[in-house]
mmCIF file of C-alpha atoms in Angstrom:
data_model
loop_
_atom_site.group_PDB
_atom_site.id
_atom_site.type_symbol
_atom_site.label_atom_id
_atom_site.label_comp_id
_atom_site.label_asym_id
_atom_site.label_seq_id
_atom_site.Cartn_x
_atom_site.Cartn_y
_atom_site.Cartn_z
ATOM 1 C CA UNK A 1 18.139 -8.011 23.986
ATOM 2 C CA UNK A 2 19.248 -11.296 25.568
ATOM 3 C CA UNK A 3 19.509 -12.938 22.138
ATOM 4 C CA UNK A 4 21.713 -10.105 20.877
ATOM 5 C CA UNK A 5 23.986 -10.436 23.922
ATOM 6 C CA UNK A 6 24.258 -14.189 23.372
ATOM 7 C CA UNK A 7 25.018 -13.683 19.679
ATOM 8 C CA UNK A 8 27.713 -11.101 20.397
ATOM 9 C CA UNK A 9 29.199 -13.374 23.065
ATOM 10 C CA UNK A 10 29.375 -16.247 20.555
ATOM 11 C CA UNK A 11 31.042 -14.005 17.973
ATOM 12 C CA UNK A 12 33.590 -12.737 20.521
ATOM 13 C CA UNK A 13 34.299 -16.285 21.703
ATOM 14 C CA UNK A 14 34.691 -17.363 18.078
ATOM 15 C CA UNK A 15 37.235 -14.613 17.454
ATOM 16 C CA UNK A 16 39.130 -15.563 20.620
ATOM 17 C CA UNK A 17 39.175 -19.219 19.578
ATOM 18 C CA UNK A 18 40.389 -18.253 16.092
ATOM 19 C CA UNK A 19 43.178 -16.214 17.692
ATOM 20 C CA UNK A 20 44.060 -19.066 20.086
ATOM 21 C CA UNK A 21 42.709 -22.227 18.366
ATOM 22 C CA UNK A 22 43.789 -24.729 21.009
ATOM 23 C CA UNK A 23 41.491 -22.961 23.523
ATOM 24 C CA UNK A 24 38.553 -24.199 21.445
ATOM 25 C CA UNK A 25 39.617 -27.819 21.630
ATOM 26 C CA UNK A 26 40.290 -27.921 25.370
ATOM 27 C CA UNK A 27 36.623 -27.709 26.547
ATOM 28 C CA UNK A 28 35.519 -30.427 24.102
ATOM 29 C CA UNK A 29 38.451 -32.599 25.117
ATOM 30 C CA UNK A 30 37.752 -32.131 28.841
ATOM 31 C CA UNK A 31 34.026 -32.805 28.560
ATOM 32 C CA UNK A 32 34.596 -35.863 26.373
ATOM 33 C CA UNK A 33 37.352 -37.015 28.722
ATOM 34 C CA UNK A 34 35.105 -36.859 31.792
ATOM 35 C CA UNK A 35 32.291 -38.681 29.978
ATOM 36 C CA UNK A 36 34.611 -41.442 28.736
ATOM 37 C CA UNK A 37 36.218 -41.669 32.197
ATOM 38 C CA UNK A 38 32.791 -42.198 33.809
ATOM 39 C CA UNK A 39 31.959 -44.768 31.117
ATOM 40 C CA UNK A 40 35.206 -46.585 31.915
ATOM 41 C CA UNK A 41 34.463 -46.644 35.642
ATOM 42 C CA UNK A 42 30.977 -48.002 34.914
ATOM 43 C CA UNK A 43 32.338 -50.704 32.615
ATOM 44 C CA UNK A 44 34.995 -51.761 35.131
ATOM 45 C CA UNK A 45 32.395 -52.026 37.900
ATOM 46 C CA UNK A 46 29.943 -53.832 35.629
ATOM 47 C CA UNK A 47 32.655 -56.202 34.401
ATOM 48 C CA UNK A 48 33.673 -57.004 37.958
ATOM 49 C CA UNK A 49 30.078 -57.841 38.906
ATOM 50 C CA UNK A 50 29.532 -59.790 35.665
ATOM 51 C CA UNK A 51 32.500 -62.111 36.355
ATOM 52 C CA UNK A 52 30.336 -64.348 38.564
ATOM 53 C CA UNK A 53 27.742 -65.002 35.855
ATOM 54 C CA UNK A 54 29.820 -64.958 32.665
ATOM 55 C CA UNK A 55 33.592 -64.776 32.848
ATOM 56 C CA UNK A 56 33.956 -63.993 29.136
ATOM 57 C CA UNK A 57 31.532 -61.079 29.210
ATOM 58 C CA UNK A 58 33.023 -59.808 32.469
ATOM 59 C CA UNK A 59 36.559 -59.859 31.049
ATOM 60 C CA UNK A 60 35.374 -58.077 27.894
ATOM 61 C CA UNK A 61 33.712 -55.353 29.960
ATOM 62 C CA UNK A 62 36.823 -55.017 32.120
ATOM 63 C CA UNK A 63 39.048 -54.623 29.060
ATOM 64 C CA UNK A 64 36.713 -52.049 27.500
ATOM 65 C CA UNK A 65 36.495 -50.242 30.847
ATOM 66 C CA UNK A 66 40.269 -50.049 31.173
ATOM 67 C CA UNK A 67 40.609 -48.756 27.598
ATOM 68 C CA UNK A 68 37.901 -46.147 28.306
ATOM 69 C CA UNK A 69 39.672 -45.130 31.537
ATOM 70 C CA UNK A 70 42.943 -44.570 29.680
ATOM 71 C CA UNK A 71 41.223 -42.654 26.862
ATOM 72 C CA UNK A 72 39.249 -40.506 29.326
ATOM 73 C CA UNK A 73 42.370 -39.608 31.285
ATOM 74 C CA UNK A 74 44.229 -39.008 28.024
ATOM 75 C CA UNK A 75 41.541 -36.623 26.737
ATOM 76 C CA UNK A 76 41.604 -34.707 30.017
ATOM 77 C CA UNK A 77 45.393 -34.471 30.230
ATOM 78 C CA UNK A 78 46.220 -34.079 26.531
ATOM 79 C CA UNK A 79 43.718 -32.309 24.199
ATOM 80 C CA UNK A 80 45.963 -33.259 21.272
ATOM 81 C CA UNK A 81 44.920 -36.897 21.744
ATOM 82 C CA UNK A 82 41.295 -35.854 21.237
ATOM 83 C CA UNK A 83 42.157 -34.009 18.014
ATOM 84 C CA UNK A 84 44.219 -36.940 16.774
ATOM 85 C CA UNK A 85 41.344 -39.365 17.390
ATOM 86 C CA UNK A 86 38.860 -37.095 15.582
ATOM 87 C CA UNK A 87 41.262 -36.851 12.634
ATOM 88 C CA UNK A 88 41.731 -40.628 12.642
ATOM 89 C CA UNK A 89 37.971 -41.239 12.519
ATOM 90 C CA UNK A 90 37.550 -38.831 9.597
ATOM 91 C CA UNK A 91 40.518 -40.500 7.849
ATOM 92 C CA UNK A 92 38.976 -43.971 8.335
ATOM 93 C CA UNK A 93 35.654 -42.738 6.910
ATOM 94 C CA UNK A 94 37.554 -41.448 3.863
ATOM 95 C CA UNK A 95 39.287 -44.794 3.443
ATOM 96 C CA UNK A 96 35.921 -46.585 3.566
ATOM 97 C CA UNK A 97 34.546 -44.221 0.909
ATOM 98 C CA UNK A 98 37.518 -44.872 -1.373
ATOM 99 C CA UNK A 99 37.142 -48.645 -0.981
ATOM 100 C CA UNK A 100 33.392 -48.426 -1.677
ATOM 101 C CA UNK A 101 34.108 -46.245 -4.714
ATOM 102 C CA UNK A 102 36.646 -48.723 -6.109
ATOM 103 C CA UNK A 103 34.163 -51.552 -5.595
ATOM 104 C CA UNK A 104 31.505 -49.549 -7.480
ATOM 105 C CA UNK A 105 33.940 -48.887 -10.337
ATOM 106 C CA UNK A 106 34.790 -52.575 -10.610
ATOM 107 C CA UNK A 107 31.139 -53.694 -10.533
ATOM 108 C CA UNK A 108 29.299 -54.507 -13.760
ATOM 109 C CA UNK A 109 26.468 -51.966 -13.449
ATOM 110 C CA UNK A 110 27.008 -48.775 -15.449
ATOM 111 C CA UNK A 111 25.235 -46.292 -13.162
ATOM 112 C CA UNK A 112 27.407 -47.113 -10.191
ATOM 113 C CA UNK A 113 30.603 -46.086 -12.014
ATOM 114 C CA UNK A 114 29.869 -42.359 -11.525
ATOM 115 C CA UNK A 115 28.840 -43.050 -7.952
ATOM 116 C CA UNK A 116 32.121 -44.881 -7.462
ATOM 117 C CA UNK A 117 34.161 -42.020 -8.881
ATOM 118 C CA UNK A 118 32.301 -39.547 -6.681
ATOM 119 C CA UNK A 119 32.898 -41.719 -3.605
ATOM 120 C CA UNK A 120 36.625 -41.922 -4.396
ATOM 121 C CA UNK A 121 36.909 -38.130 -4.773
ATOM 122 C CA UNK A 122 34.994 -37.467 -1.550
ATOM 123 C CA UNK A 123 37.056 -40.154 0.208
ATOM 124 C CA UNK A 124 40.291 -38.438 -0.841
ATOM 125 C CA UNK A 125 38.936 -35.116 0.451
ATOM 126 C CA UNK A 126 38.019 -36.832 3.755
ATOM 127 C CA UNK A 127 41.541 -38.225 4.102
ATOM 128 C CA UNK A 128 43.078 -34.808 3.441
ATOM 129 C CA UNK A 129 40.749 -33.205 5.997
ATOM 130 C CA UNK A 130 41.463 -36.021 8.467
ATOM 131 C CA UNK A 131 45.183 -35.373 8.192
ATOM 132 C CA UNK A 132 44.736 -31.673 8.917
ATOM 133 C CA UNK A 133 42.139 -32.125 11.688
ATOM 134 C CA UNK A 134 44.688 -34.172 13.635
ATOM 135 C CA UNK A 135 46.295 -30.800 14.375
ATOM 136 C CA UNK A 136 44.467 -29.269 17.363
ATOM 137 C CA UNK A 137 44.866 -25.788 15.848
ATOM 138 C CA UNK A 138 42.797 -26.759 12.786
ATOM 139 C CA UNK A 139 40.069 -28.329 14.906
ATOM 140 C CA UNK A 140 40.097 -25.251 17.165
ATOM 141 C CA UNK A 141 39.851 -22.926 14.150
ATOM 142 C CA UNK A 142 36.837 -24.906 12.888
ATOM 143 C CA UNK A 143 35.192 -24.522 16.296
ATOM 144 C CA UNK A 144 35.920 -20.759 16.198
ATOM 145 C CA UNK A 145 34.388 -20.425 12.730
ATOM 146 C CA UNK A 146 31.332 -22.355 13.924
ATOM 147 C CA UNK A 147 30.921 -20.001 16.917
ATOM 148 C CA UNK A 148 31.162 -16.912 14.690
ATOM 149 C CA UNK A 149 28.644 -18.287 12.158
ATOM 150 C CA UNK A 150 26.228 -19.296 14.931
ATOM 151 C CA UNK A 151 26.487 -15.832 16.498
ATOM 152 C CA UNK A 152 25.973 -14.111 13.136
ATOM 153 C CA UNK A 153 22.909 -16.241 12.390
ATOM 154 C CA UNK A 154 21.470 -15.387 15.821
ATOM 155 C CA UNK A 155 21.979 -11.679 15.091
ATOM 156 C CA UNK A 156 20.140 -11.848 11.773
ATOM 157 C CA UNK A 157 17.201 -13.969 12.977
ATOM 158 C CA UNK A 158 13.929 -12.302 13.813
ATOM 159 C CA UNK A 159 12.315 -12.977 17.199
#
């Protein structure tokens, strides 16, 4: 009975998130923001303590800590920043795939030509998805679909 209630709750939450997609991004953005904020505080403190032993390492940790502090606060205050960063990472992965595919096409081995063409096609798809994921509504809709599918799978599973 508890599993059925959990499954129905997931499905209802998924439908709510599909109706209001940005609501699905906000919890992920807040949780990530708090984690990155804590990481930034830790790096700033560690960098400050490290300055006595190694100035270069201490400065590097301070810089990374400050960047993490700004990102953490940004994720908490603006969920759109989180969506943009996710889209950027997917876009970069697509760019890497396209570059790897072009390198495989240029190489002398025959078998890697099909692999190269496949990598280019998948890379283009990644870039297209990365462009659309930068919109918080798309990322929220994907989260909603995931909740609905997870709830439906829980309903159909045997104990």
